[in-house]
Amino acid sequence: MNDGALPLSRGQATRIARAYLPASAFGNRWDYYYTRSKLSRDPLYPGVLQALRGCPAPILDLGCGLGLLAHALRDDGQSLAYFGVDNDAGKIQRARQAAARAELPGVGFEVVDLARGLPVHTGSVAILDVLQYLDMPAQQRLLEQAIALLVPGARLLIRTGFVDGSPRGRTSKWADRAANLVGWMQSAPRAYPDAGQLRRLLEGAGLHITLTSLSGSTPFNNWLLVAQRPSV
């Protein structure tokens, strides 16, 4: 099944992935191949890029991993300031190296444990493929903290799967567990949010909500929720 959501073109994916090539011809190319594959198969980034167009507010990327969103933004011509944080120090180091190699302006990265709180920020917030690695109380705290950072006109972008008992949902859970078992993710998935509860939390905070499927041609149960703080 294809819901119409499309990934970046192979040319765009390869162009961005080159920043993740090793310095040596004999170096480890895992990040390059992973990045090229993810960007050319996962419709996440076109969905996020579309949601952020016309919004100049700085963006805080929670659980940024290798910092792919920063590269996608600059490749798309979007110049909003970007700051990515993750608890995986190795990924942050490689994210910094790739951003420096690509000479991305207005980009920063830091090692941050989200369980200890968020960095100082005002603007938009991205929480992409993160919520399932937190238990429900931790999800609630993170979302409340993220909402508090939004300024008028700014957007909270959440990519997540939902608890719905679907085959896609089961496949997503299996893939998230596998990512932990092979060491790509430091934690196993703990809880997938309920769509209704998530919507009620965000609308209760006065945010305007749109929800779009980002499964595309993948077998995963992926959705992009965009919550905007109304402009004054």
PDB file of C-alpha atoms in Angstrom:
ATOM      1  CA  MET A   1       0.000   0.000   0.000  1.00  0.00           C
ATOM      2  CA  ASN A   2       1.249   3.520  -0.886  1.00  0.00           C
ATOM      3  CA  ASP A   3      -0.522   6.457   0.762  1.00  0.00           C
ATOM      4  CA  GLY A   4       1.036   9.032  -1.584  1.00  0.00           C
ATOM      5  CA  ALA A   5       3.796  10.245   0.738  1.00  0.00           C
ATOM      6  CA  LEU A   6       7.066  10.337  -1.206  1.00  0.00           C
ATOM      7  CA  PRO A   7      10.694  10.437  -0.002  1.00  0.00           C
ATOM      8  CA  LEU A   8      13.467  12.651  -1.339  1.00  0.00           C
ATOM      9  CA  SER A   9      14.745  11.817  -4.800  1.00  0.00           C
ATOM     10  CA  ARG A  10      17.732   9.498  -5.115  1.00  0.00           C
ATOM     11  CA  GLY A  11      19.805  12.451  -6.316  1.00  0.00           C
ATOM     12  CA  GLN A  12      18.927  14.558  -3.274  1.00  0.00           C
ATOM     13  CA  ALA A  13      19.568  11.632  -0.930  1.00  0.00           C
ATOM     14  CA  THR A  14      22.984  10.933  -2.448  1.00  0.00           C
ATOM     15  CA  ARG A  15      23.933  14.618  -2.382  1.00  0.00           C
ATOM     16  CA  ILE A  16      23.172  14.896   1.341  1.00  0.00           C
ATOM     17  CA  ALA A  17      24.684  11.504   2.207  1.00  0.00           C
ATOM     18  CA  ARG A  18      28.083  12.496   0.788  1.00  0.00           C
ATOM     19  CA  ALA A  19      28.667  14.564   3.932  1.00  0.00           C
ATOM     20  CA  TYR A  20      28.689  11.267   5.872  1.00  0.00           C
ATOM     21  CA  LEU A  21      31.432   9.611   3.825  1.00  0.00           C
ATOM     22  CA  PRO A  22      34.535   8.710   5.880  1.00  0.00           C
ATOM     23  CA  ALA A  23      37.662  10.824   5.577  1.00  0.00           C
ATOM     24  CA  SER A  24      39.609   7.757   4.446  1.00  0.00           C
ATOM     25  CA  ALA A  25      38.765   5.600   1.438  1.00  0.00           C
ATOM     26  CA  PHE A  26      39.027   2.625   3.781  1.00  0.00           C
ATOM     27  CA  GLY A  27      36.881   4.144   6.523  1.00  0.00           C
ATOM     28  CA  ASN A  28      33.499   2.915   7.748  1.00  0.00           C
ATOM     29  CA  ARG A  29      30.746   3.845   5.250  1.00  0.00           C
ATOM     30  CA  TRP A  30      27.802   2.734   7.382  1.00  0.00           C
ATOM     31  CA  ASP A  31      26.521   6.295   7.987  1.00  0.00           C
ATOM     32  CA  TYR A  32      26.741   7.114   4.279  1.00  0.00           C
ATOM     33  CA  TYR A  33      24.760   4.068   3.169  1.00  0.00           C
ATOM     34  CA  TYR A  34      22.269   4.395   6.034  1.00  0.00           C
ATOM     35  CA  THR A  35      21.683   8.084   5.277  1.00  0.00           C
ATOM     36  CA  ARG A  36      21.310   7.567   1.538  1.00  0.00           C
ATOM     37  CA  SER A  37      18.859   4.695   2.054  1.00  0.00           C
ATOM     38  CA  LYS A  38      16.771   6.474   4.693  1.00  0.00           C
ATOM     39  CA  LEU A  39      16.459   9.712   2.757  1.00  0.00           C
ATOM     40  CA  SER A  40      15.511   7.952  -0.477  1.00  0.00           C
ATOM     41  CA  ARG A  41      12.986   5.574   1.143  1.00  0.00           C
ATOM     42  CA  ASP A  42      11.422   7.382   4.107  1.00  0.00           C
ATOM     43  CA  PRO A  43       8.953  10.215   3.314  1.00  0.00           C
ATOM     44  CA  LEU A  44       9.656  11.807   6.702  1.00  0.00           C
ATOM     45  CA  TYR A  45      11.828  14.675   5.516  1.00  0.00           C
ATOM     46  CA  PRO A  46       9.665  15.972   2.646  1.00  0.00           C
ATOM     47  CA  GLY A  47       6.750  15.984   5.099  1.00  0.00           C
ATOM     48  CA  VAL A  48       8.697  17.952   7.695  1.00  0.00           C
ATOM     49  CA  LEU A  49      10.154  20.341   5.114  1.00  0.00           C
ATOM     50  CA  GLN A  50       6.678  21.124   3.814  1.00  0.00           C
ATOM     51  CA  ALA A  51       5.373  21.690   7.343  1.00  0.00           C
ATOM     52  CA  LEU A  52       8.168  24.166   8.129  1.00  0.00           C
ATOM     53  CA  ARG A  53       8.039  26.270   4.973  1.00  0.00           C
ATOM     54  CA  GLY A  54       7.114  29.839   5.749  1.00  0.00           C
ATOM     55  CA  CYS A  55       8.005  29.466   9.435  1.00  0.00           C
ATOM     56  CA  PRO A  56      11.276  31.305  10.245  1.00  0.00           C
ATOM     57  CA  ALA A  57      11.341  30.363  13.947  1.00  0.00           C
ATOM     58  CA  PRO A  58      14.482  28.502  15.093  1.00  0.00           C
ATOM     59  CA  ILE A  59      13.956  24.770  15.465  1.00  0.00           C
ATOM     60  CA  LEU A  60      15.057  22.442  18.243  1.00  0.00           C
ATOM     61  CA  ASP A  61      15.396  18.847  17.024  1.00  0.00           C
ATOM     62  CA  LEU A  62      14.944  16.475  19.973  1.00  0.00           C
ATOM     63  CA  GLY A  63      16.599  13.100  19.440  1.00  0.00           C
ATOM     64  CA  CYS A  64      18.305  14.375  16.287  1.00  0.00           C
ATOM     65  CA  GLY A  65      20.537  11.332  15.698  1.00  0.00           C
ATOM     66  CA  LEU A  66      22.959  12.096  12.858  1.00  0.00           C
ATOM     67  CA  GLY A  67      21.338  15.487  12.185  1.00  0.00           C
ATOM     68  CA  LEU A  68      19.722  14.615   8.856  1.00  0.00           C
ATOM     69  CA  LEU A  69      17.030  17.258   9.310  1.00  0.00           C
ATOM     70  CA  ALA A  70      19.663  20.016   9.292  1.00  0.00           C
ATOM     71  CA  HIS A  71      20.990  18.829   5.931  1.00  0.00           C
ATOM     72  CA  ALA A  72      17.489  18.435   4.485  1.00  0.00           C
ATOM     73  CA  LEU A  73      16.547  21.968   5.564  1.00  0.00           C
ATOM     74  CA  ARG A  74      19.583  23.560   3.958  1.00  0.00           C
ATOM     75  CA  ASP A  75      19.217  21.458   0.802  1.00  0.00           C
ATOM     76  CA  ASP A  76      15.617  22.719   0.621  1.00  0.00           C
ATOM     77  CA  GLY A  77      16.785  26.333   0.902  1.00  0.00           C
ATOM     78  CA  GLN A  78      15.373  26.859   4.397  1.00  0.00           C
ATOM     79  CA  SER A  79      17.649  29.036   6.530  1.00  0.00           C
ATOM     80  CA  LEU A  80      15.976  28.870   9.953  1.00  0.00           C
ATOM     81  CA  ALA A  81      18.431  28.283  12.805  1.00  0.00           C
ATOM     82  CA  TYR A  82      18.757  24.626  13.752  1.00  0.00           C
ATOM     83  CA  PHE A  83      19.883  23.023  17.021  1.00  0.00           C
ATOM     84  CA  GLY A  84      19.894  19.246  17.400  1.00  0.00           C
ATOM     85  CA  VAL A  85      20.251  17.281  20.636  1.00  0.00           C
ATOM     86  CA  ASP A  86      20.586  13.572  21.338  1.00  0.00           C
ATOM     87  CA  ASN A  87      21.750  11.359  24.206  1.00  0.00           C
ATOM     88  CA  ASP A  88      24.016   9.343  21.878  1.00  0.00           C
ATOM     89  CA  ALA A  89      27.414  11.072  22.042  1.00  0.00           C
ATOM     90  CA  GLY A  90      28.761   9.074  19.099  1.00  0.00           C
ATOM     91  CA  LYS A  91      25.959  10.207  16.813  1.00  0.00           C
ATOM     92  CA  ILE A  92      26.355  13.818  17.914  1.00  0.00           C
ATOM     93  CA  GLN A  93      30.066  13.720  17.119  1.00  0.00           C
ATOM     94  CA  ARG A  94      29.371  12.336  13.656  1.00  0.00           C
ATOM     95  CA  ALA A  95      26.548  14.857  13.156  1.00  0.00           C
ATOM     96  CA  ARG A  96      28.986  17.702  13.895  1.00  0.00           C
ATOM     97  CA  GLN A  97      31.549  16.272  11.500  1.00  0.00           C
ATOM     98  CA  ALA A  98      29.016  15.885   8.685  1.00  0.00           C
ATOM     99  CA  ALA A  99      27.620  19.395   9.213  1.00  0.00           C
ATOM    100  CA  ALA A 100      31.137  20.854   9.133  1.00  0.00           C
ATOM    101  CA  ARG A 101      31.989  18.877   5.987  1.00  0.00           C
ATOM    102  CA  ALA A 102      28.825  20.175   4.292  1.00  0.00           C
ATOM    103  CA  GLU A 103      29.507  23.705   5.632  1.00  0.00           C
ATOM    104  CA  LEU A 104      25.982  24.068   6.960  1.00  0.00           C
ATOM    105  CA  PRO A 105      25.374  27.572   8.348  1.00  0.00           C
ATOM    106  CA  GLY A 106      23.363  28.223  11.515  1.00  0.00           C
ATOM    107  CA  VAL A 107      23.552  24.643  12.771  1.00  0.00           C
ATOM    108  CA  GLY A 108      24.563  23.302  16.200  1.00  0.00           C
ATOM    109  CA  PHE A 109      24.530  19.995  18.056  1.00  0.00           C
ATOM    110  CA  GLU A 110      24.802  18.974  21.710  1.00  0.00           C
ATOM    111  CA  VAL A 111      24.628  15.818  23.815  1.00  0.00           C
ATOM    112  CA  VAL A 112      21.498  16.108  25.984  1.00  0.00           C
ATOM    113  CA  ASP A 113      19.593  13.535  28.038  1.00  0.00           C
ATOM    114  CA  LEU A 114      15.958  14.501  27.480  1.00  0.00           C
ATOM    115  CA  ALA A 115      15.010  12.785  30.740  1.00  0.00           C
ATOM    116  CA  ARG A 116      16.867  15.585  32.533  1.00  0.00           C
ATOM    117  CA  GLY A 117      15.062  18.408  30.749  1.00  0.00           C
ATOM    118  CA  LEU A 118      15.293  20.422  27.548  1.00  0.00           C
ATOM    119  CA  PRO A 119      17.860  23.052  26.592  1.00  0.00           C
ATOM    120  CA  VAL A 120      16.951  26.737  26.589  1.00  0.00           C
ATOM    121  CA  HIS A 121      15.035  27.470  23.389  1.00  0.00           C
ATOM    122  CA  THR A 122      12.144  29.470  21.941  1.00  0.00           C
ATOM    123  CA  GLY A 123      10.723  28.655  18.531  1.00  0.00           C
ATOM    124  CA  SER A 124       9.662  25.422  16.832  1.00  0.00           C
ATOM    125  CA  VAL A 125      10.352  21.885  18.070  1.00  0.00           C
ATOM    126  CA  ALA A 126      10.750  18.570  16.232  1.00  0.00           C
ATOM    127  CA  ILE A 127      10.202  15.212  17.977  1.00  0.00           C
ATOM    128  CA  LEU A 128      10.795  12.681  15.227  1.00  0.00           C
ATOM    129  CA  ASP A 129      10.657   8.955  16.045  1.00  0.00           C
ATOM    130  CA  VAL A 130      11.339   9.588  19.740  1.00  0.00           C
ATOM    131  CA  LEU A 131       8.143   9.204  21.755  1.00  0.00           C
ATOM    132  CA  GLN A 132       8.005   5.406  21.563  1.00  0.00           C
ATOM    133  CA  TYR A 133      11.287   5.168  23.474  1.00  0.00           C
ATOM    134  CA  LEU A 134       9.743   6.887  26.516  1.00  0.00           C
ATOM    135  CA  ASP A 135       7.144   5.565  28.941  1.00  0.00           C
ATOM    136  CA  MET A 136       3.819   7.391  29.053  1.00  0.00           C
ATOM    137  CA  PRO A 137       4.619   9.738  31.984  1.00  0.00           C
ATOM    138  CA  ALA A 138       7.909  10.710  30.311  1.00  0.00           C
ATOM    139  CA  GLN A 139       6.099  11.335  27.021  1.00  0.00           C
ATOM    140  CA  GLN A 140       3.662  13.622  28.818  1.00  0.00           C
ATOM    141  CA  ARG A 141       6.478  15.602  30.449  1.00  0.00           C
ATOM    142  CA  LEU A 142       8.424  15.940  27.213  1.00  0.00           C
ATOM    143  CA  LEU A 143       5.389  17.136  25.292  1.00  0.00           C
ATOM    144  CA  GLU A 144       4.438  19.664  27.966  1.00  0.00           C
ATOM    145  CA  GLN A 145       8.007  20.990  27.991  1.00  0.00           C
ATOM    146  CA  ALA A 146       8.067  21.208  24.195  1.00  0.00           C
ATOM    147  CA  ILE A 147       4.734  23.038  24.082  1.00  0.00           C
ATOM    148  CA  ALA A 148       6.099  25.620  26.523  1.00  0.00           C
ATOM    149  CA  LEU A 149       8.916  26.468  24.061  1.00  0.00           C
ATOM    150  CA  LEU A 150       6.603  27.383  21.181  1.00  0.00           C
ATOM    151  CA  VAL A 151       6.298  31.048  20.260  1.00  0.00           C
ATOM    152  CA  PRO A 152       3.342  32.442  18.248  1.00  0.00           C
ATOM    153  CA  GLY A 153       3.450  31.005  14.741  1.00  0.00           C
ATOM    154  CA  ALA A 154       5.925  28.273  15.705  1.00  0.00           C
ATOM    155  CA  ARG A 155       5.268  24.584  15.111  1.00  0.00           C
ATOM    156  CA  LEU A 156       5.664  21.348  17.013  1.00  0.00           C
ATOM    157  CA  LEU A 157       6.346  18.462  14.639  1.00  0.00           C
ATOM    158  CA  ILE A 158       5.901  14.906  15.882  1.00  0.00           C
ATOM    159  CA  ARG A 159       6.549  11.789  13.800  1.00  0.00           C
ATOM    160  CA  THR A 160       5.324   8.687  15.565  1.00  0.00           C
ATOM    161  CA  GLY A 161       3.374   5.480  15.300  1.00  0.00           C
ATOM    162  CA  PHE A 162       0.156   4.951  17.249  1.00  0.00           C
ATOM    163  CA  VAL A 163      -1.398   2.169  19.286  1.00  0.00           C
ATOM    164  CA  ASP A 164      -3.908   0.746  16.817  1.00  0.00           C
ATOM    165  CA  GLY A 165      -3.259  -3.011  16.549  1.00  0.00           C
ATOM    166  CA  SER A 166      -2.638  -2.758  12.799  1.00  0.00           C
ATOM    167  CA  PRO A 167      -0.118  -4.870  10.841  1.00  0.00           C
ATOM    168  CA  ARG A 168       1.865  -1.699  10.189  1.00  0.00           C
ATOM    169  CA  GLY A 169       1.885  -1.015  13.922  1.00  0.00           C
ATOM    170  CA  ARG A 170       3.263  -4.475  14.667  1.00  0.00           C
ATOM    171  CA  THR A 171       5.927  -4.064  11.987  1.00  0.00           C
ATOM    172  CA  SER A 172       6.955  -0.702  13.452  1.00  0.00           C
ATOM    173  CA  LYS A 173       7.306  -2.218  16.910  1.00  0.00           C
ATOM    174  CA  TRP A 174       9.423  -5.083  15.555  1.00  0.00           C
ATOM    175  CA  ALA A 175      11.686  -2.665  13.649  1.00  0.00           C
ATOM    176  CA  ASP A 176      12.162  -0.434  16.710  1.00  0.00           C
ATOM    177  CA  ARG A 177      13.109  -3.460  18.806  1.00  0.00           C
ATOM    178  CA  ALA A 178      15.532  -4.637  16.129  1.00  0.00           C
ATOM    179  CA  ALA A 179      17.196  -1.192  16.031  1.00  0.00           C
ATOM    180  CA  ASN A 180      17.883  -1.521  19.737  1.00  0.00           C
ATOM    181  CA  LEU A 181      19.152  -5.089  19.471  1.00  0.00           C
ATOM    182  CA  VAL A 182      21.712  -4.187  16.801  1.00  0.00           C
ATOM    183  CA  GLY A 183      22.867  -1.162  18.794  1.00  0.00           C
ATOM    184  CA  TRP A 184      21.546   1.597  16.514  1.00  0.00           C
ATOM    185  CA  MET A 185      19.174   2.829  19.228  1.00  0.00           C
ATOM    186  CA  GLN A 186      20.248   2.904  22.864  1.00  0.00           C
ATOM    187  CA  SER A 187      16.785   2.027  24.190  1.00  0.00           C
ATOM    188  CA  ALA A 188      14.053  -0.459  23.322  1.00  0.00           C
ATOM    189  CA  PRO A 189      10.583   0.945  22.543  1.00  0.00           C
ATOM    190  CA  ARG A 190       8.480   1.388  25.668  1.00  0.00           C
ATOM    191  CA  ALA A 191       5.108   2.840  24.700  1.00  0.00           C
ATOM    192  CA  TYR A 192       3.408   4.090  21.557  1.00  0.00           C
ATOM    193  CA  PRO A 193       1.136   7.096  22.036  1.00  0.00           C
ATOM    194  CA  ASP A 194      -2.618   7.027  21.602  1.00  0.00           C
ATOM    195  CA  ALA A 195      -3.698   9.364  18.799  1.00  0.00           C
ATOM    196  CA  GLY A 196      -6.755  10.646  20.631  1.00  0.00           C
ATOM    197  CA  GLN A 197      -4.919  11.402  23.851  1.00  0.00           C
ATOM    198  CA  LEU A 198      -2.127  13.145  21.963  1.00  0.00           C
ATOM    199  CA  ARG A 199      -4.586  15.301  20.051  1.00  0.00           C
ATOM    200  CA  ARG A 200      -6.455  16.243  23.239  1.00  0.00           C
ATOM    201  CA  LEU A 201      -3.218  17.288  24.958  1.00  0.00           C
ATOM    202  CA  LEU A 202      -2.144  19.520  22.085  1.00  0.00           C
ATOM    203  CA  GLU A 203      -5.538  21.038  21.394  1.00  0.00           C
ATOM    204  CA  GLY A 204      -5.957  21.622  25.117  1.00  0.00           C
ATOM    205  CA  ALA A 205      -2.815  23.761  24.953  1.00  0.00           C
ATOM    206  CA  GLY A 206      -4.458  25.917  22.271  1.00  0.00           C
ATOM    207  CA  LEU A 207      -2.543  24.479  19.309  1.00  0.00           C
ATOM    208  CA  HIS A 208      -3.971  23.936  15.830  1.00  0.00           C
ATOM    209  CA  ILE A 209      -3.471  20.326  14.673  1.00  0.00           C
ATOM    210  CA  THR A 210      -2.968  18.563  11.352  1.00  0.00           C
ATOM    211  CA  LEU A 211      -2.305  14.820  11.090  1.00  0.00           C
ATOM    212  CA  THR A 212      -0.884  13.192   7.955  1.00  0.00           C
ATOM    213  CA  SER A 213       0.117   9.626   7.187  1.00  0.00           C
ATOM    214  CA  LEU A 214       3.820   9.245   6.378  1.00  0.00           C
ATOM    215  CA  SER A 215       3.818   5.515   5.778  1.00  0.00           C
ATOM    216  CA  GLY A 216       4.301   5.948   2.051  1.00  0.00           C
ATOM    217  CA  SER A 217       5.504   2.704   0.454  1.00  0.00           C
ATOM    218  CA  THR A 218       7.101   1.571   3.724  1.00  0.00           C
ATOM    219  CA  PRO A 219       5.529  -1.156   5.904  1.00  0.00           C
ATOM    220  CA  PHE A 220       5.557   1.122   8.968  1.00  0.00           C
ATOM    221  CA  ASN A 221       2.779   2.888  10.858  1.00  0.00           C
ATOM    222  CA  ASN A 222       4.185   6.411  10.623  1.00  0.00           C
ATOM    223  CA  TRP A 223       2.264   9.651  11.087  1.00  0.00           C
ATOM    224  CA  LEU A 224       3.282  13.307  11.095  1.00  0.00           C
ATOM    225  CA  LEU A 225       1.406  15.510  13.543  1.00  0.00           C
ATOM    226  CA  VAL A 226       1.954  19.246  13.172  1.00  0.00           C
ATOM    227  CA  ALA A 227       0.748  21.462  16.018  1.00  0.00           C
ATOM    228  CA  GLN A 228       0.979  25.212  15.487  1.00  0.00           C
ATOM    229  CA  ARG A 229       0.844  27.988  18.049  1.00  0.00           C
ATOM    230  CA  PRO A 230      -1.568  30.567  16.587  1.00  0.00           C
ATOM    231  CA  SER A 231       0.003  33.883  15.592  1.00  0.00           C
ATOM    232  CA  VAL A 232      -0.932  36.824  17.757  1.00  0.00           C
TER     233      VAL A 232
END
